[in-house]
Amino acid sequence: MKELFIDVLGKPFGIVIFQLLEATQYTVYLSLIAFVGGGLIGAVITLARISGKPGWRRFASGYIWLFQSIPLLMLLFLSGLGVPRLLGQDVNPWVSAIVSLTLYSSAYLSEVWRGAIQAIPRGQWEGGSALGMRFLPILRAIILPQAIRLALAPTVGFSVQIIKGTSLAYIIGFHDLMNLGKRWANAPVEGTEPFVIYPLMALIYFSLCFPLSRIALVLERRLGSYSKGPQITAA
């Protein structure tokens, strides 16, 4: 495959394009892992945030406040450089990047989902209670089908922020599109100047993010109202 790029585009441009596209897969992998991991943790934090137990709500609020207040760049510094220095052990850049982006994603996703759940009229909860249903059955059968309609578009939209956030992981040595692109831009090779490499990188990031942005917009238009979702009212 590399030879094909070289035959079509020549040297060094063919090599650059091939390596940039190859490194993009790691950007995609990191984004997917952070999105899934952040979603799982975010779901737990969301449940704690809306629970009737003050202790759990305080914990969830503190978690969200903490990881929304710390910049992603600082999380990467702490997990990739600070913790290894403190413990005297090396931390794999993959582990550091995954931990940082997962914590960052979970805090924001939990707020998106909490807002969607709390946007459902209180009468839906009261209607379920009037039928003798408990908290979790009401949440699963009545609230979530409506909240998902509200949360889907901003959730997909936030995945764009995760992809762009991965570009900061180069500071801890994570081998991705940004890391490789900067190395080529700094290489003393004719045809790999910054004004060539950075537009190429921007085009690749755009190709990853733009479709998700359009999907989020379409979902927002189609599912933006919970009025079409299943509803129940108290007698």
mmCIF file of C-alpha atoms in Angstrom:
data_model
loop_
_atom_site.group_PDB
_atom_site.id
_atom_site.type_symbol
_atom_site.label_atom_id
_atom_site.label_comp_id
_atom_site.label_asym_id
_atom_site.label_seq_id
_atom_site.Cartn_x
_atom_site.Cartn_y
_atom_site.Cartn_z
ATOM 1 C CA MET A 1 0.000 0.000 0.000
ATOM 2 C CA LYS A 2 2.811 2.387 0.836
ATOM 3 C CA GLU A 3 4.390 1.746 -2.543
ATOM 4 C CA LEU A 4 1.087 2.611 -4.222
ATOM 5 C CA PHE A 5 1.033 6.026 -2.555
ATOM 6 C CA ILE A 6 4.648 6.612 -3.595
ATOM 7 C CA ASP A 7 3.953 5.561 -7.186
ATOM 8 C CA VAL A 8 0.944 7.867 -7.449
ATOM 9 C CA LEU A 9 2.143 10.879 -5.435
ATOM 10 C CA GLY A 10 5.908 10.503 -5.524
ATOM 11 C CA LYS A 11 8.403 11.150 -2.747
ATOM 12 C CA PRO A 12 8.182 12.469 -0.093
ATOM 13 C CA PHE A 13 4.522 13.434 -0.532
ATOM 14 C CA GLY A 14 3.310 9.862 -1.002
ATOM 15 C CA ILE A 15 5.112 8.733 2.147
ATOM 16 C CA VAL A 16 3.701 11.672 4.126
ATOM 17 C CA ILE A 17 0.115 11.031 3.068
ATOM 18 C CA PHE A 18 0.393 7.311 3.747
ATOM 19 C CA GLN A 19 1.835 7.819 7.236
ATOM 20 C CA LEU A 20 -0.682 10.531 8.142
ATOM 21 C CA LEU A 21 -3.571 8.278 7.161
ATOM 22 C CA GLU A 22 -1.997 5.364 9.011
ATOM 23 C CA ALA A 23 -1.618 7.479 12.163
ATOM 24 C CA THR A 24 -5.236 8.633 11.866
ATOM 25 C CA GLN A 25 -6.411 5.168 12.844
ATOM 26 C CA TYR A 26 -4.927 5.672 16.316
ATOM 27 C CA THR A 27 -6.785 8.970 16.639
ATOM 28 C CA VAL A 28 -9.991 7.109 15.797
ATOM 29 C CA TYR A 29 -9.214 4.249 18.207
ATOM 30 C CA LEU A 30 -8.492 6.636 21.067
ATOM 31 C CA SER A 31 -11.664 8.612 20.343
ATOM 32 C CA LEU A 32 -13.816 5.474 20.363
ATOM 33 C CA ILE A 33 -12.306 4.142 23.579
ATOM 34 C CA ALA A 34 -12.691 7.505 25.319
ATOM 35 C CA PHE A 35 -16.276 7.845 24.095
ATOM 36 C CA VAL A 36 -17.312 4.361 25.225
ATOM 37 C CA GLY A 37 -15.398 4.538 28.525
ATOM 38 C CA GLY A 38 -16.615 8.047 29.220
ATOM 39 C CA GLY A 39 -20.152 6.990 28.392
ATOM 40 C CA LEU A 40 -20.091 4.073 30.826
ATOM 41 C CA ILE A 41 -18.691 6.171 33.671
ATOM 42 C CA GLY A 42 -20.926 9.085 32.698
ATOM 43 C CA ALA A 43 -24.016 6.865 32.929
ATOM 44 C CA VAL A 44 -23.099 5.893 36.495
ATOM 45 C CA ILE A 45 -22.458 9.527 37.428
ATOM 46 C CA THR A 46 -25.778 10.518 35.864
ATOM 47 C CA LEU A 47 -27.644 7.947 37.955
ATOM 48 C CA ALA A 48 -25.890 9.190 41.069
ATOM 49 C CA ARG A 49 -26.684 12.790 40.120
ATOM 50 C CA ILE A 50 -30.437 12.179 39.832
ATOM 51 C CA SER A 51 -30.724 9.702 42.700
ATOM 52 C CA GLY A 52 -32.660 10.535 45.809
ATOM 53 C CA LYS A 53 -29.611 10.079 48.037
ATOM 54 C CA PRO A 54 -27.886 13.368 48.934
ATOM 55 C CA GLY A 55 -24.512 11.679 49.405
ATOM 56 C CA TRP A 56 -24.523 10.237 45.907
ATOM 57 C CA ARG A 57 -25.685 13.543 44.439
ATOM 58 C CA ARG A 58 -22.881 15.435 46.186
ATOM 59 C CA PHE A 59 -20.315 12.911 44.962
ATOM 60 C CA ALA A 60 -21.586 13.165 41.378
ATOM 61 C CA SER A 61 -21.654 16.956 41.492
ATOM 62 C CA GLY A 62 -18.107 17.034 42.845
ATOM 63 C CA TYR A 63 -16.902 14.614 40.169
ATOM 64 C CA ILE A 64 -18.439 16.707 37.396
ATOM 65 C CA TRP A 65 -17.153 19.956 38.865
ATOM 66 C CA LEU A 66 -13.641 18.553 39.219
ATOM 67 C CA PHE A 67 -13.190 17.157 35.719
ATOM 68 C CA GLN A 68 -14.977 19.998 33.985
ATOM 69 C CA SER A 69 -12.797 22.514 35.807
ATOM 70 C CA ILE A 70 -9.453 20.880 34.955
ATOM 71 C CA PRO A 71 -8.388 21.508 31.333
ATOM 72 C CA LEU A 72 -7.856 18.389 29.258
ATOM 73 C CA LEU A 73 -4.275 19.486 28.618
ATOM 74 C CA MET A 74 -3.635 19.534 32.369
ATOM 75 C CA LEU A 75 -5.173 16.072 32.784
ATOM 76 C CA LEU A 76 -2.784 14.779 30.158
ATOM 77 C CA PHE A 77 0.179 16.425 31.875
ATOM 78 C CA LEU A 78 -0.822 14.971 35.240
ATOM 79 C CA SER A 79 -1.473 11.423 34.010
ATOM 80 C CA GLY A 80 1.354 11.268 31.477
ATOM 81 C CA LEU A 81 4.087 13.255 33.189
ATOM 82 C CA GLY A 82 3.112 14.020 36.795
ATOM 83 C CA VAL A 83 2.065 10.562 37.974
ATOM 84 C CA PRO A 84 5.076 8.780 36.412
ATOM 85 C CA ARG A 85 7.422 11.262 38.095
ATOM 86 C CA LEU A 86 5.588 10.899 41.412
ATOM 87 C CA LEU A 87 5.549 7.085 41.373
ATOM 88 C CA GLY A 88 8.884 6.668 39.658
ATOM 89 C CA GLN A 89 7.329 4.445 37.012
ATOM 90 C CA ASP A 90 6.729 4.814 33.308
ATOM 91 C CA VAL A 91 3.128 5.101 32.150
ATOM 92 C CA ASN A 92 2.271 3.981 28.644
ATOM 93 C CA PRO A 93 1.032 6.949 26.560
ATOM 94 C CA TRP A 94 -1.978 4.870 25.544
ATOM 95 C CA VAL A 95 -2.981 4.386 29.185
ATOM 96 C CA SER A 96 -2.436 8.033 30.037
ATOM 97 C CA ALA A 97 -4.376 9.285 27.017
ATOM 98 C CA ILE A 98 -7.260 6.878 27.602
ATOM 99 C CA VAL A 99 -7.558 7.755 31.295
ATOM 100 C CA SER A 100 -7.437 11.505 30.672
ATOM 101 C CA LEU A 101 -9.912 11.551 27.801
ATOM 102 C CA THR A 102 -12.253 9.115 29.529
ATOM 103 C CA LEU A 103 -12.445 11.247 32.672
ATOM 104 C CA TYR A 104 -12.906 14.364 30.576
ATOM 105 C CA SER A 105 -15.630 12.760 28.457
ATOM 106 C CA SER A 106 -17.497 11.212 31.370
ATOM 107 C CA ALA A 107 -17.933 14.558 33.127
ATOM 108 C CA TYR A 108 -19.419 16.264 30.079
ATOM 109 C CA LEU A 109 -21.533 13.327 28.916
ATOM 110 C CA SER A 110 -23.036 12.921 32.372
ATOM 111 C CA GLU A 111 -24.122 16.564 32.321
ATOM 112 C CA VAL A 112 -25.655 16.164 28.867
ATOM 113 C CA TRP A 113 -27.616 13.133 30.001
ATOM 114 C CA ARG A 114 -28.625 14.657 33.324
ATOM 115 C CA GLY A 115 -29.979 17.699 31.513
ATOM 116 C CA ALA A 116 -31.967 15.498 29.132
ATOM 117 C CA ILE A 117 -33.474 13.500 31.992
ATOM 118 C CA GLN A 118 -34.351 16.571 34.020
ATOM 119 C CA ALA A 119 -35.956 18.165 30.958
ATOM 120 C CA ILE A 120 -38.708 15.544 31.132
ATOM 121 C CA PRO A 121 -41.734 17.031 32.952
ATOM 122 C CA ARG A 122 -42.013 16.071 36.589
ATOM 123 C CA GLY A 123 -45.493 14.762 35.904
ATOM 124 C CA GLN A 124 -43.943 11.767 34.132
ATOM 125 C CA TRP A 125 -42.260 10.702 37.366
ATOM 126 C CA GLU A 126 -45.414 11.359 39.348
ATOM 127 C CA GLY A 127 -47.496 9.370 36.882
ATOM 128 C CA GLY A 128 -45.217 6.363 37.270
ATOM 129 C CA SER A 129 -45.328 6.676 41.051
ATOM 130 C CA ALA A 130 -49.113 6.800 40.912
ATOM 131 C CA LEU A 131 -49.032 3.409 39.176
ATOM 132 C CA GLY A 132 -46.938 1.977 41.987
ATOM 133 C CA MET A 133 -43.667 1.936 40.063
ATOM 134 C CA ARG A 134 -40.317 2.471 41.773
ATOM 135 C CA PHE A 135 -37.437 4.764 40.730
ATOM 136 C CA LEU A 136 -35.538 2.463 38.368
ATOM 137 C CA PRO A 137 -38.596 1.051 36.549
ATOM 138 C CA ILE A 138 -39.908 4.583 36.018
ATOM 139 C CA LEU A 139 -36.522 5.674 34.727
ATOM 140 C CA ARG A 140 -36.183 2.692 32.389
ATOM 141 C CA ALA A 141 -39.729 2.473 31.032
ATOM 142 C CA ILE A 142 -40.912 6.087 30.999
ATOM 143 C CA ILE A 143 -38.123 8.624 31.370
ATOM 144 C CA LEU A 144 -35.229 7.180 29.334
ATOM 145 C CA PRO A 145 -37.188 6.629 26.088
ATOM 146 C CA GLN A 146 -37.996 10.345 26.111
ATOM 147 C CA ALA A 147 -34.616 11.538 27.421
ATOM 148 C CA ILE A 148 -32.730 9.608 24.742
ATOM 149 C CA ARG A 149 -34.469 11.677 22.090
ATOM 150 C CA LEU A 150 -33.139 14.836 23.724
ATOM 151 C CA ALA A 151 -29.662 13.517 24.499
ATOM 152 C CA LEU A 152 -28.817 11.784 21.230
ATOM 153 C CA ALA A 153 -27.922 14.871 19.185
ATOM 154 C CA PRO A 154 -25.660 16.540 21.803
ATOM 155 C CA THR A 155 -24.050 13.176 22.559
ATOM 156 C CA VAL A 156 -23.103 12.688 18.916
ATOM 157 C CA GLY A 157 -22.030 16.324 18.769
ATOM 158 C CA PHE A 158 -19.751 15.889 21.767
ATOM 159 C CA SER A 159 -17.937 13.049 19.990
ATOM 160 C CA VAL A 160 -16.510 15.782 17.756
ATOM 161 C CA GLN A 161 -14.964 17.409 20.826
ATOM 162 C CA ILE A 162 -13.408 14.083 21.799
ATOM 163 C CA ILE A 163 -11.800 13.685 18.379
ATOM 164 C CA LYS A 164 -10.382 17.187 18.541
ATOM 165 C CA GLY A 165 -9.272 16.595 22.115
ATOM 166 C CA THR A 166 -7.112 13.660 21.050
ATOM 167 C CA SER A 167 -4.856 16.127 19.236
ATOM 168 C CA LEU A 168 -3.491 17.214 22.629
ATOM 169 C CA ALA A 169 -2.232 13.725 23.464
ATOM 170 C CA TYR A 170 0.930 14.291 21.429
ATOM 171 C CA ILE A 171 2.414 16.137 24.428
ATOM 172 C CA ILE A 172 2.792 12.828 26.288
ATOM 173 C CA GLY A 173 4.203 11.010 23.274
ATOM 174 C CA PHE A 174 0.994 9.410 22.020
ATOM 175 C CA HIS A 175 1.550 8.364 18.423
ATOM 176 C CA ASP A 176 -1.395 9.768 16.480
ATOM 177 C CA LEU A 177 -2.131 12.130 13.628
ATOM 178 C CA MET A 178 -0.969 15.258 15.468
ATOM 179 C CA ASN A 179 2.216 13.660 16.752
ATOM 180 C CA LEU A 180 3.281 12.370 13.349
ATOM 181 C CA GLY A 181 2.245 15.561 11.588
ATOM 182 C CA LYS A 182 4.364 17.727 13.874
ATOM 183 C CA ARG A 183 7.361 15.475 13.315
ATOM 184 C CA TRP A 184 7.013 15.786 9.565
ATOM 185 C CA ALA A 185 6.482 19.544 9.799
ATOM 186 C CA ASN A 186 9.731 19.868 11.742
ATOM 187 C CA ALA A 187 11.688 17.522 9.470
ATOM 188 C CA PRO A 188 14.327 19.110 7.204
ATOM 189 C CA VAL A 189 12.762 17.543 4.126
ATOM 190 C CA GLU A 190 11.659 19.545 1.121
ATOM 191 C CA GLY A 191 7.909 19.228 0.583
ATOM 192 C CA THR A 192 7.085 18.664 4.265
ATOM 193 C CA GLU A 193 7.033 22.311 5.355
ATOM 194 C CA PRO A 194 4.456 23.334 8.000
ATOM 195 C CA PHE A 195 2.340 25.153 5.392
ATOM 196 C CA VAL A 196 1.999 21.808 3.606
ATOM 197 C CA ILE A 197 1.592 19.418 6.535
ATOM 198 C CA TYR A 198 -0.793 21.385 8.743
ATOM 199 C CA PRO A 199 -3.430 21.954 6.019
ATOM 200 C CA LEU A 200 -3.308 18.233 5.295
ATOM 201 C CA MET A 201 -3.841 17.457 8.974
ATOM 202 C CA ALA A 202 -6.674 19.975 9.167
ATOM 203 C CA LEU A 203 -8.331 18.313 6.185
ATOM 204 C CA ILE A 204 -8.130 14.898 7.853
ATOM 205 C CA TYR A 205 -9.586 16.214 11.125
ATOM 206 C CA PHE A 206 -12.314 17.939 9.130
ATOM 207 C CA SER A 207 -13.099 14.671 7.350
ATOM 208 C CA LEU A 208 -13.534 12.955 10.722
ATOM 209 C CA CYS A 209 -15.537 15.688 12.448
ATOM 210 C CA PHE A 210 -17.765 17.162 9.758
ATOM 211 C CA PRO A 211 -19.902 14.035 9.161
ATOM 212 C CA LEU A 212 -20.530 13.717 12.910
ATOM 213 C CA SER A 213 -21.499 17.383 13.118
ATOM 214 C CA ARG A 214 -23.991 16.920 10.274
ATOM 215 C CA ILE A 215 -25.416 13.790 11.897
ATOM 216 C CA ALA A 216 -25.861 15.683 15.170
ATOM 217 C CA LEU A 217 -27.654 18.486 13.332
ATOM 218 C CA VAL A 218 -30.007 16.070 11.586
ATOM 219 C CA LEU A 219 -30.748 14.273 14.862
ATOM 220 C CA GLU A 220 -31.403 17.571 16.585
ATOM 221 C CA ARG A 221 -33.950 18.516 13.940
ATOM 222 C CA ARG A 222 -35.693 15.151 13.994
ATOM 223 C CA LEU A 223 -35.518 14.242 17.677
ATOM 224 C CA GLY A 224 -35.306 17.632 19.336
ATOM 225 C CA SER A 225 -38.698 17.396 20.949
ATOM 226 C CA TYR A 226 -39.666 14.814 23.521
ATOM 227 C CA SER A 227 -43.343 15.450 22.810
ATOM 228 C CA LYS A 228 -43.435 12.474 20.440
ATOM 229 C CA GLY A 229 -41.962 10.099 22.990
ATOM 230 C CA PRO A 230 -43.979 7.816 25.294
ATOM 231 C CA GLN A 231 -45.759 9.840 27.934
ATOM 232 C CA ILE A 232 -47.688 9.057 31.041
ATOM 233 C CA THR A 233 -49.621 11.384 33.292
ATOM 234 C CA ALA A 234 -50.807 11.057 36.816
ATOM 235 C CA ALA A 235 -54.461 10.261 37.293
#
